[in-house]
Short mmCIF file of C-alpha atoms in Angstrom, two decimals:
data_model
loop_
_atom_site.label_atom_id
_atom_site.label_comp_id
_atom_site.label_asym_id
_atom_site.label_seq_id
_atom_site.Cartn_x
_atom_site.Cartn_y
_atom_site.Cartn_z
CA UNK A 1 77.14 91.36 7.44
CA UNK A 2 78.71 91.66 10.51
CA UNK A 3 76.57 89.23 12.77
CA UNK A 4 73.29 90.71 12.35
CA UNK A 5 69.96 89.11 10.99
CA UNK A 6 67.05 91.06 10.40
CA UNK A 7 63.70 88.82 10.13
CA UNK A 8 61.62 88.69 7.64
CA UNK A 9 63.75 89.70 4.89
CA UNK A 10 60.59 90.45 2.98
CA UNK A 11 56.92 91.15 4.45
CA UNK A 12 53.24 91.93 2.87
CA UNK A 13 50.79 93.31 5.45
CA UNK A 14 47.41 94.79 5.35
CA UNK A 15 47.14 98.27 6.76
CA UNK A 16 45.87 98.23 10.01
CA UNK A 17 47.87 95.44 11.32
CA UNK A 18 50.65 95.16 13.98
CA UNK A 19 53.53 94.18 12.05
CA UNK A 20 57.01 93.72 13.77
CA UNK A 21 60.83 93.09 12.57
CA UNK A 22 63.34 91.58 14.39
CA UNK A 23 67.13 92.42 14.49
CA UNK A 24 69.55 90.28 16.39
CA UNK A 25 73.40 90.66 16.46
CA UNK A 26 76.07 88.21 17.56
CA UNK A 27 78.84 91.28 18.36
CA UNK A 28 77.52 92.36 21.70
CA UNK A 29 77.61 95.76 20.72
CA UNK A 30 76.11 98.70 22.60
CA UNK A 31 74.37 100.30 19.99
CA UNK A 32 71.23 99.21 17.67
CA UNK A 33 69.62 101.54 15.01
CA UNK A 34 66.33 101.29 13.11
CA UNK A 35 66.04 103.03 9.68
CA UNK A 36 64.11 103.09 6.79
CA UNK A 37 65.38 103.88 3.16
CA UNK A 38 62.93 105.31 0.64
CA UNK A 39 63.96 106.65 -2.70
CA UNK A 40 64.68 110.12 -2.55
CA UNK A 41 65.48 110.28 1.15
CA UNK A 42 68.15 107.89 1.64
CA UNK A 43 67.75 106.24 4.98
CA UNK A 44 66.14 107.92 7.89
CA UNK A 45 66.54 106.67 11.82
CA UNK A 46 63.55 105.54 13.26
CA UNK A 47 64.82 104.70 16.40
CA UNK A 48 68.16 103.60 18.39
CA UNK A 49 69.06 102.05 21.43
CA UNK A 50 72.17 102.29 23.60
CA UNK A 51 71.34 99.12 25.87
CA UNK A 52 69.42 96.90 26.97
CA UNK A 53 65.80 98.80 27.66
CA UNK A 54 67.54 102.07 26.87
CA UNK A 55 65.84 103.34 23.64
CA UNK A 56 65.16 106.62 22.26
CA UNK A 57 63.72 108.65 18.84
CA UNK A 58 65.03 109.43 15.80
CA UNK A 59 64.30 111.70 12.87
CA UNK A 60 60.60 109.83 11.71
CA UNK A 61 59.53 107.94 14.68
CA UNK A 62 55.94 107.95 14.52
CA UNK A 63 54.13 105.31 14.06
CA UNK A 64 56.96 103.16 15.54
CA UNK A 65 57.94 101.84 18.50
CA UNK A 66 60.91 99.48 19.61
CA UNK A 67 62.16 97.18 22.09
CA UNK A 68 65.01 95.84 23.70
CA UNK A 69 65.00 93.52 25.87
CA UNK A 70 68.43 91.54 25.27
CA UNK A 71 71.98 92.98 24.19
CA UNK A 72 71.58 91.00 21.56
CA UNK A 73 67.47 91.35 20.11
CA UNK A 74 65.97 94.66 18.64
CA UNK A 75 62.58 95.00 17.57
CA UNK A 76 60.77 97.52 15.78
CA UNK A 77 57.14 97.59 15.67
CA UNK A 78 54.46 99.03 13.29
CA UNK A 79 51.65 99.29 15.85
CA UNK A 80 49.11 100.05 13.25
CA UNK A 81 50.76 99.92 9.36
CA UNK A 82 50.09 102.37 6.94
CA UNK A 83 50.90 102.33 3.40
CA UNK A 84 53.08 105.18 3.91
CA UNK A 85 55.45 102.69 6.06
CA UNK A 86 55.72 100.82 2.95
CA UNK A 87 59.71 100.97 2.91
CA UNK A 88 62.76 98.77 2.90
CA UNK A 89 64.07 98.52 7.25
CA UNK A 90 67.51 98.43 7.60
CA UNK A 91 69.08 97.81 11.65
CA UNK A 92 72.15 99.01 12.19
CA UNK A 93 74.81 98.21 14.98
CA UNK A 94 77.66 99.91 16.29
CA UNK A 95 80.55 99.43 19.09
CA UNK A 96 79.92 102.90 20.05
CA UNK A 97 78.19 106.64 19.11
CA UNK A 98 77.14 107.24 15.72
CA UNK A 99 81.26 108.91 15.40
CA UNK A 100 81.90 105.04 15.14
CA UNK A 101 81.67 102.54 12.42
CA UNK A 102 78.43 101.51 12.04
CA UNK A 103 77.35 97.92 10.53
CA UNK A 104 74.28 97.41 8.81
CA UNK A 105 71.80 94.32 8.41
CA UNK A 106 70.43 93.46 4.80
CA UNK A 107 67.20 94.65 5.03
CA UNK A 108 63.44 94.15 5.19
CA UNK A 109 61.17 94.59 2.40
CA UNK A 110 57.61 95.62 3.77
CA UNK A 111 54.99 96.24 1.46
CA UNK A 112 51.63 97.52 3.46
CA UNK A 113 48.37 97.04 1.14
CA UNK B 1 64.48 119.54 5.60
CA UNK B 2 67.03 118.00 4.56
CA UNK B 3 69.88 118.94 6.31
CA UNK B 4 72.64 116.80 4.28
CA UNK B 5 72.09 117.48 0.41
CA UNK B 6 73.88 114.82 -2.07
CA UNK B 7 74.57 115.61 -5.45
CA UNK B 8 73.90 114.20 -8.44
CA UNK B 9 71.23 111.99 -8.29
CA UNK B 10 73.16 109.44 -10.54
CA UNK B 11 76.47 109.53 -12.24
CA UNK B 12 77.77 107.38 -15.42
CA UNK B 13 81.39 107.37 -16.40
CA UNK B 14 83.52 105.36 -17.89
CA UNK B 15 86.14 102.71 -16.89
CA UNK B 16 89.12 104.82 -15.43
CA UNK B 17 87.33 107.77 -15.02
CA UNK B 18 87.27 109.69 -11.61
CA UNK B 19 83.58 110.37 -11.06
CA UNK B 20 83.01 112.90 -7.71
CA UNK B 21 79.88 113.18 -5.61
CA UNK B 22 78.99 116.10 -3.19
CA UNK B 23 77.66 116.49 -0.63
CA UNK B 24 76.36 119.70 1.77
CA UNK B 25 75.60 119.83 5.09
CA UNK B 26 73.98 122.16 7.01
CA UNK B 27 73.84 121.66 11.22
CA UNK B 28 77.57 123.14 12.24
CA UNK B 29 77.97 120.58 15.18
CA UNK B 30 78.09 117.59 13.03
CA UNK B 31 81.46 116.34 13.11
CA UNK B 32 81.86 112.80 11.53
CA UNK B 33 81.52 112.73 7.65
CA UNK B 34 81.24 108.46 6.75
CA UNK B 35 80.58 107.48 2.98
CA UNK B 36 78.75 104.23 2.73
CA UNK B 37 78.24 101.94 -0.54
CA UNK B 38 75.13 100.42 -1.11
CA UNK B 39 75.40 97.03 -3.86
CA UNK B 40 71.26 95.82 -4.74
CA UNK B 41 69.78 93.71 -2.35
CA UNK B 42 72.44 94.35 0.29
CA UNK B 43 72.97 96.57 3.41
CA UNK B 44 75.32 100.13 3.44
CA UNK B 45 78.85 99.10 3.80
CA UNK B 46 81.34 101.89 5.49
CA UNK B 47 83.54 103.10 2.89
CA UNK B 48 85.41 105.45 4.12
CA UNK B 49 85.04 108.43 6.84
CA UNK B 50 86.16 111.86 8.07
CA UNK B 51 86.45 114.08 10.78
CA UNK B 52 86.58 118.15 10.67
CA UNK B 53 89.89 118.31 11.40
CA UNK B 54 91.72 116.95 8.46
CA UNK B 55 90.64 118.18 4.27
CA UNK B 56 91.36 115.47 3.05
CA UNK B 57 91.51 111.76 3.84
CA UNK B 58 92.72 108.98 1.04
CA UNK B 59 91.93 104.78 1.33
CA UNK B 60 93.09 103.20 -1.84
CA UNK B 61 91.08 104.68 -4.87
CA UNK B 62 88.89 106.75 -2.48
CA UNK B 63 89.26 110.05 -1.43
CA UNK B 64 87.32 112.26 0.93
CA UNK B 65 88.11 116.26 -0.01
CA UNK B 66 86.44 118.29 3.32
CA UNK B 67 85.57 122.23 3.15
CA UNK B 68 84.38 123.02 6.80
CA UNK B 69 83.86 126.77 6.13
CA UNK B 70 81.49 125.52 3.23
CA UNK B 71 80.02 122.91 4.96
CA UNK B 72 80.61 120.82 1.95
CA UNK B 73 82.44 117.02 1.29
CA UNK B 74 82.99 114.96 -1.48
CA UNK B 75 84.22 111.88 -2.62
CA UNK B 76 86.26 110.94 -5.73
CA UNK B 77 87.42 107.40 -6.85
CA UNK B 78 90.11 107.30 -9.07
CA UNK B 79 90.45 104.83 -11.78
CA UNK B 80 87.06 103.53 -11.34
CA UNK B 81 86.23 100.30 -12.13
CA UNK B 82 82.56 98.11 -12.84
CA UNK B 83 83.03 96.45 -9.57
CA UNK B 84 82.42 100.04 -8.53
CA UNK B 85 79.14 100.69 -9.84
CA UNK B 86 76.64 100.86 -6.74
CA UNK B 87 74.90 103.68 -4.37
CA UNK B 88 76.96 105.88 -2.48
CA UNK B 89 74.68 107.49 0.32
CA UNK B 90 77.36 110.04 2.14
CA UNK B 91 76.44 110.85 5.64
CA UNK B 92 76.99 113.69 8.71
CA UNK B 93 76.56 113.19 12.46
CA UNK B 94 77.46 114.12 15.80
CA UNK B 95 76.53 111.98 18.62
CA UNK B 96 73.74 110.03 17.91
CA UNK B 97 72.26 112.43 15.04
CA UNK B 98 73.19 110.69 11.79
CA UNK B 99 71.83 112.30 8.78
CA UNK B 100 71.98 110.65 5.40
CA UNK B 101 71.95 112.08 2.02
CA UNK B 102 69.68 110.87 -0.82
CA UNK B 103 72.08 108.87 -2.28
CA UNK B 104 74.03 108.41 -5.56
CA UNK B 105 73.70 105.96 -8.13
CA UNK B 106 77.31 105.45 -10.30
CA UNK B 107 77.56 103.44 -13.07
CA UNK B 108 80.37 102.57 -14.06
CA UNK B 109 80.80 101.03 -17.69
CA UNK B 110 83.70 98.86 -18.60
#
């Protein structure tokens, strides 16, 4: 998959709890992408970053926020999880604007109960 | 809203056949058109992509036919085969706006 691990690959939370996922990538590329992918909806961006500290939103960022403090490391955070963010997290990477190939992790499975 | 509209929802056909997905979109600046596939358990792989400027863009078995006055795109694979059968999610974008479509699930049987 490109170089990139997401971490957990699967995660059960209790609502109300801080939950965060972790993508790193071993291509040193510029761009990182949150999304989630729900049935129906195909995947939606949460959030992207286009280096290091340089993040902004996407289409259903609320509830979210994200980090990035390395080329390599992007995190996504649930600051408070609701059931609704039940979903399956994909991070994305990509050499350059979205007009670019973009590569995608394998996914995280969170379940919020 | 969803501004990129994929059609149908899920698609059987038989070996060889040439099954076709759509796909609308509706925001006039997007101007890159990627088709991903999706196998269980695994991350959206870049199948193949266009740009506005071209109608129609072949890679092997998969073809991308593009109407810009319609605002419409589709993709056709010709002689399918089982290896095929997976999600195909097509996409529109322009800069860092990416908007995916609901997907398509295509069975393929041998």
């Amino acid at each position: 998959d490109a170089g990139i691990t997401q971490s957990p690959r699967h995660k059960v939370t209790e609502t109300g709890t801080p939950v965060t996922l972790r993508c790193h990538q071993t291509e040193n590329h510029r761009y990182m992408y949150w999304y989630r992918q729900d049935p129906g909806h195909g995947l939606r961006l949460i959030h992207y970053s286009y280096g290091v500290k340089d993040t902004d939103k996407g289409e259903v960022s609320d509830g979210y926020s994200v980090s990035r403090s390395k080329t390599e490391d992007f995190l996504l955070t649930l600051e408070s999880a609701t059931s609704s963010q039940t979903s399956v997290y994909f991070c994305a990477i990509s050499g350059g604007m979205v007009n670019t190939e973009a590569f995608f992790g394998q996914g995280t499975r969170l379940t919020v109960v | 809203q969803q501004q990129v509209k994929q059609s149908p929802q899920s698609l059987i056909v038989q070996k060889g056949g040439i099954p076709i997905i759509n796909c609308a979109y509706e925001n006039t600046a997007f101007d890159y058109f990627p088709w991903y596939q999706q196998f269980p358990g695994k991350g959206p792989a870049l199948l193949i992509a266009i740009r506005p400027d071209v109608s129609e863009k072949k890679e092997g078995r998969f073809t991308i036919s593009f109407n810009k006055s319609a605002k419409q795109f589709s993709l056709h694979i010709m002689d399918s085969q089982p290896g095929d059968s997976a999600t195909y999610f097509c996409a529109a974008g322009n800069n860092n706006d990416m908007r995916f479509g609901a997907g398509t699930r295509l069975t393929v049987k041998p």
